Short mmCIF file of C-alpha atoms in Angstrom, two decimals:
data_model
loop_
_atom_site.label_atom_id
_atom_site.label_comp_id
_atom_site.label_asym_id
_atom_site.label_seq_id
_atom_site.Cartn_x
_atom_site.Cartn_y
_atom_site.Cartn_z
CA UNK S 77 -8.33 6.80 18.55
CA UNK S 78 -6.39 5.45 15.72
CA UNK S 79 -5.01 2.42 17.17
CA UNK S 80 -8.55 1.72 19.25
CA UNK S 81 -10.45 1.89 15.23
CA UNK S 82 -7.46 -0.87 14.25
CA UNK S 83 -8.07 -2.68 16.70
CA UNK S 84 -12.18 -2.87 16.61
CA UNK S 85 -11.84 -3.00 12.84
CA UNK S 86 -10.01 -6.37 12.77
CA UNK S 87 -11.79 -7.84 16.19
CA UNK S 88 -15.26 -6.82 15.04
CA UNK S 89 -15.11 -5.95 10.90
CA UNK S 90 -15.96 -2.63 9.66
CA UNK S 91 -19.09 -3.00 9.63
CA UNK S 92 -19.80 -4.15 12.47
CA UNK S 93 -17.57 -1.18 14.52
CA UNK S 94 -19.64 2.21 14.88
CA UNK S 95 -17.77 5.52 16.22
CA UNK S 96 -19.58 5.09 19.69
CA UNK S 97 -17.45 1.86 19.72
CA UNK S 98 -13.89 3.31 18.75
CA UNK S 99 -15.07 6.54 21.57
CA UNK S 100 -15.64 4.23 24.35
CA UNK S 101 -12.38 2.38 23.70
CA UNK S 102 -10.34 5.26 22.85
CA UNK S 103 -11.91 6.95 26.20
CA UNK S 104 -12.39 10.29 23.63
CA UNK S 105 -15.68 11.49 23.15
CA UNK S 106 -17.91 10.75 20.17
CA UNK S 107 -18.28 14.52 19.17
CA UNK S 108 -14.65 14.34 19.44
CA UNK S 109 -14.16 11.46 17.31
CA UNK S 110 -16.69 13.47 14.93
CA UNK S 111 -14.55 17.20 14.97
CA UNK S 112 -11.27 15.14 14.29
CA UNK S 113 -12.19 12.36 11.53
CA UNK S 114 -16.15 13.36 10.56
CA UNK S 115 -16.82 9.58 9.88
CA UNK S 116 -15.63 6.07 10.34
CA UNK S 117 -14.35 6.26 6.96
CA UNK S 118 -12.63 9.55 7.71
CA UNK S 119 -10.50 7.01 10.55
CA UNK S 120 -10.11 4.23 8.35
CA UNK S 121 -8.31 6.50 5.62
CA UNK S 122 -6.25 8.14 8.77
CA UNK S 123 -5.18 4.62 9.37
CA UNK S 124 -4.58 3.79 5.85
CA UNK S 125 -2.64 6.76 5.66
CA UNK S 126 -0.06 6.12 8.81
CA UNK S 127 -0.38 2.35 8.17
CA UNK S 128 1.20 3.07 4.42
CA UNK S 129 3.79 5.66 5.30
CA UNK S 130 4.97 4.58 8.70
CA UNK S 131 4.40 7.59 10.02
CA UNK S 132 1.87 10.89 10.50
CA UNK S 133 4.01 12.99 8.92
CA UNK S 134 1.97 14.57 5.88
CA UNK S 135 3.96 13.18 2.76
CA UNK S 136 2.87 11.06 -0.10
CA UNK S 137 4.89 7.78 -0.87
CA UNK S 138 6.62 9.48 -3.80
CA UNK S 139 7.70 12.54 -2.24
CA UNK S 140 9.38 10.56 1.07
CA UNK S 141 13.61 10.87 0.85
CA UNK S 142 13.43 6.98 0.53
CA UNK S 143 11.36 6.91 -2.57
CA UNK S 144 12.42 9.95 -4.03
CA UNK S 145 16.47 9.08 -4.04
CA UNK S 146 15.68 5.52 -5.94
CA UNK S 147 14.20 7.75 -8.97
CA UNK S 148 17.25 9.00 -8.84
CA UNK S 149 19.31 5.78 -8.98
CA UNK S 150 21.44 4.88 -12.33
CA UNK S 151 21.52 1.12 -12.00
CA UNK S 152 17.82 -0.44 -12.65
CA UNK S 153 18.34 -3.44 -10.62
CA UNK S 154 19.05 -1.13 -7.57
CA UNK S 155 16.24 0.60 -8.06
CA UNK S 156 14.07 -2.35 -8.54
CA UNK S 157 15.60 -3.86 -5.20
CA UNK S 158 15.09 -0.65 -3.64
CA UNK S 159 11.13 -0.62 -4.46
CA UNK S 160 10.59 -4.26 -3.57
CA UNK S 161 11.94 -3.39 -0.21
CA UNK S 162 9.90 -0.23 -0.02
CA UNK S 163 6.72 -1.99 -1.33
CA UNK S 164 7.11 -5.34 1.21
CA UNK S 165 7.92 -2.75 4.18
CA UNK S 166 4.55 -0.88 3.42
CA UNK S 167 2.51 -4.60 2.74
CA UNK S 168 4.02 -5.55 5.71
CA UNK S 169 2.14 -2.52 7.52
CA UNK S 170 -1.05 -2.14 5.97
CA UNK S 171 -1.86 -5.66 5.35
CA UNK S 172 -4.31 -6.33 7.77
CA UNK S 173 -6.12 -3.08 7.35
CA UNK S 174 -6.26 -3.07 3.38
CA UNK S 175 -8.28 -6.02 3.88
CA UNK S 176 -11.20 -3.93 5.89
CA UNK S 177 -11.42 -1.81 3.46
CA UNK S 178 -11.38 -4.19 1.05
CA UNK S 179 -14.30 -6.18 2.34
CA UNK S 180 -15.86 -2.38 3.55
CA UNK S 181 -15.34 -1.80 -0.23
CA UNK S 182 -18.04 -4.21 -0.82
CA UNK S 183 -21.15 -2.60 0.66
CA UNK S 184 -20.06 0.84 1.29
CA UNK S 185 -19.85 3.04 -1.60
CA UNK S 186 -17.72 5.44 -0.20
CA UNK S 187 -14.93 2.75 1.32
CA UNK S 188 -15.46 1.23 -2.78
CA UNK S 189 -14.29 5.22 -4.08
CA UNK S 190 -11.33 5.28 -1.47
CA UNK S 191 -10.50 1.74 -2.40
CA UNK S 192 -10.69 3.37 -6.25
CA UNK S 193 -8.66 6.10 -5.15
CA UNK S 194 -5.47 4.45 -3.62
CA UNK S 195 -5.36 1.86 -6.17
CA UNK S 196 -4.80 4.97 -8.98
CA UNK S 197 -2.53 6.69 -6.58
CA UNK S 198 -0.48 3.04 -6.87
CA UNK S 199 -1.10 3.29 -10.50
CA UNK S 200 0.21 6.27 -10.84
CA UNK S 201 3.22 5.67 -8.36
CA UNK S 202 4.04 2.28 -10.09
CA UNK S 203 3.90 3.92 -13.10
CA UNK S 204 6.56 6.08 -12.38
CA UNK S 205 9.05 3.56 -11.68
CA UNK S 206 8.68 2.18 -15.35
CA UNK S 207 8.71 5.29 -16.74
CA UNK S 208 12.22 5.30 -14.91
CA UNK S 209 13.32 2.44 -16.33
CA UNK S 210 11.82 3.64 -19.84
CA UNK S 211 14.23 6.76 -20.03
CA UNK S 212 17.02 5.52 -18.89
CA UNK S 213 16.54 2.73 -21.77
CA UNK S 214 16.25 -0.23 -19.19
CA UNK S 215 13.48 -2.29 -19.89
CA UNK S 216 14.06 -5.78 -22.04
CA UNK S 217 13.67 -5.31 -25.54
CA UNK S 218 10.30 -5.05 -26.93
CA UNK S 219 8.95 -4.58 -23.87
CA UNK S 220 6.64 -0.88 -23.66
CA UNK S 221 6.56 1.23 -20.63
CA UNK S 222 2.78 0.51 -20.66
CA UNK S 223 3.07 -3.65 -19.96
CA UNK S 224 6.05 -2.49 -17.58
CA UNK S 225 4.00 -0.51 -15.82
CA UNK S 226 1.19 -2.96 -15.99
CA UNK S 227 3.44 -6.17 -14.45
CA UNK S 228 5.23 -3.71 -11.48
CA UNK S 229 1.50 -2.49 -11.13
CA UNK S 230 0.33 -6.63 -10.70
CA UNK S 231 3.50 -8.02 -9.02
CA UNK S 232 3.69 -5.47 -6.61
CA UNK S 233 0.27 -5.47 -5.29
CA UNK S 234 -1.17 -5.83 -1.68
CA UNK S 235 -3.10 -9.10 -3.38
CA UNK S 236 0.08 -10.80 -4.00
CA UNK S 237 1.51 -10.07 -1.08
CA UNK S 238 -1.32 -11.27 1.05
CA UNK S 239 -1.13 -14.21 -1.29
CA UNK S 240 1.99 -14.73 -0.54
CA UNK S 241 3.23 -14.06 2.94
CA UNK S 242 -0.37 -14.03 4.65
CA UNK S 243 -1.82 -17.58 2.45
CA UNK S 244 1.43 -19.82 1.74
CA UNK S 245 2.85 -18.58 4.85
CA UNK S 246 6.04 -17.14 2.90
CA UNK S 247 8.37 -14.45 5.13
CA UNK S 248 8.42 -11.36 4.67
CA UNK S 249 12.14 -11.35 3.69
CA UNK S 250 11.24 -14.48 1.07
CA UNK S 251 8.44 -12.29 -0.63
CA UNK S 252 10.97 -9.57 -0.86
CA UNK S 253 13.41 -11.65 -2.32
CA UNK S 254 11.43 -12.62 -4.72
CA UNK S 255 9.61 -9.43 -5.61
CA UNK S 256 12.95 -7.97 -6.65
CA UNK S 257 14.60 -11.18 -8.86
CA UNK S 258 10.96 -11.54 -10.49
CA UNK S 259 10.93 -7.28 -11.21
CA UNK S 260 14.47 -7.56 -12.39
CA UNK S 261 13.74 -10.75 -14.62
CA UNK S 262 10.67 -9.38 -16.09
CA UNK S 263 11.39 -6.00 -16.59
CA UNK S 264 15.32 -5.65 -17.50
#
């Protein structure tokens, strides 16, 4: 049902795809669709969420081995290579379907609060890394944990990305290249 909801979401726009739609494709039944998901936002998060981790196994970002071991990491410019690898792997993934909700962000109020809601949970994941950096006395001199936070928040967004790889037609292995040199020049 998933992978039917991609694919009518980027043939036909959000909008524009109803749950009768993803049920006939899907060949599951619309009350089923309902039980499972309760709306066609309810699918588009579920695809957000498996998109973003890879997976559908129930952990956030932070708390997967990957992610968790780099907070762990002693030399900043590891870590920062780390997360720009992390960060263009899950770009790479959700790209396409950050932009329907994006442009379902615009008319729907409820796709506009989950759009809300996953940018803070970046925020607040982002933030982490320069508090990282922060206590283990990393970051250039002068520069506060606060405009850290606010340039990993800015570089490492799915705009920039999209920007990027998806308008100038850069690889992902080029954006990733430069995500981490530009981290480690701004930051350390």
């Amino acid at each position: 049902m998933v992978d039917a909801a991609r694919t009518l979401f980027l043939e036909r726009g959000y909008a524009a795809t109803t749950i009768e739609a993803i049920s006939d494709y899907s060949d599951v039944p619309s009350a089923t669709v309902y039980r499972l998901f309760s709306s066609k936002l309810g699918i588009l998060k579920a695809l957000l969420d498996t998109c973003t981790a890879g997976d559908d196994q129930p952990l956030a970002v932070q708390e997967r081995p990957d992610v968790a071991s780099l907070f762990t990491e002693s030399d900043p410019h590891k870590l920062l290579v780390g997360f720009a690898g992390i960060t263009t792997a899950i770009n790479q993934r959700t790209n396409d379907v950050y932009r329907v909700l994006v442009g379902a962000a615009g008319s729907d109020p409820a796709a506009a609060e989950l759009l809300s809601t996953l940018r803070e949970q970046r925020d607040r994941g982002q933030g982490q890394i320069a508090r990282s950096l922060a206590r283990a006395r990393a970051l250039k001199p002068g520069l506060r944990e606060r405009d850290a936070a606010d340039l990993i928040h800015a570089l490492m967004s799915p705009e920039v990305y999209r920007l990027l790889v998806g308008d100038r037609g850069w690889t992902a292995e080029r954006y990733q290249q430069w995500l981490a040199t530009t981290l480690n020049q701004q930051l350390t």
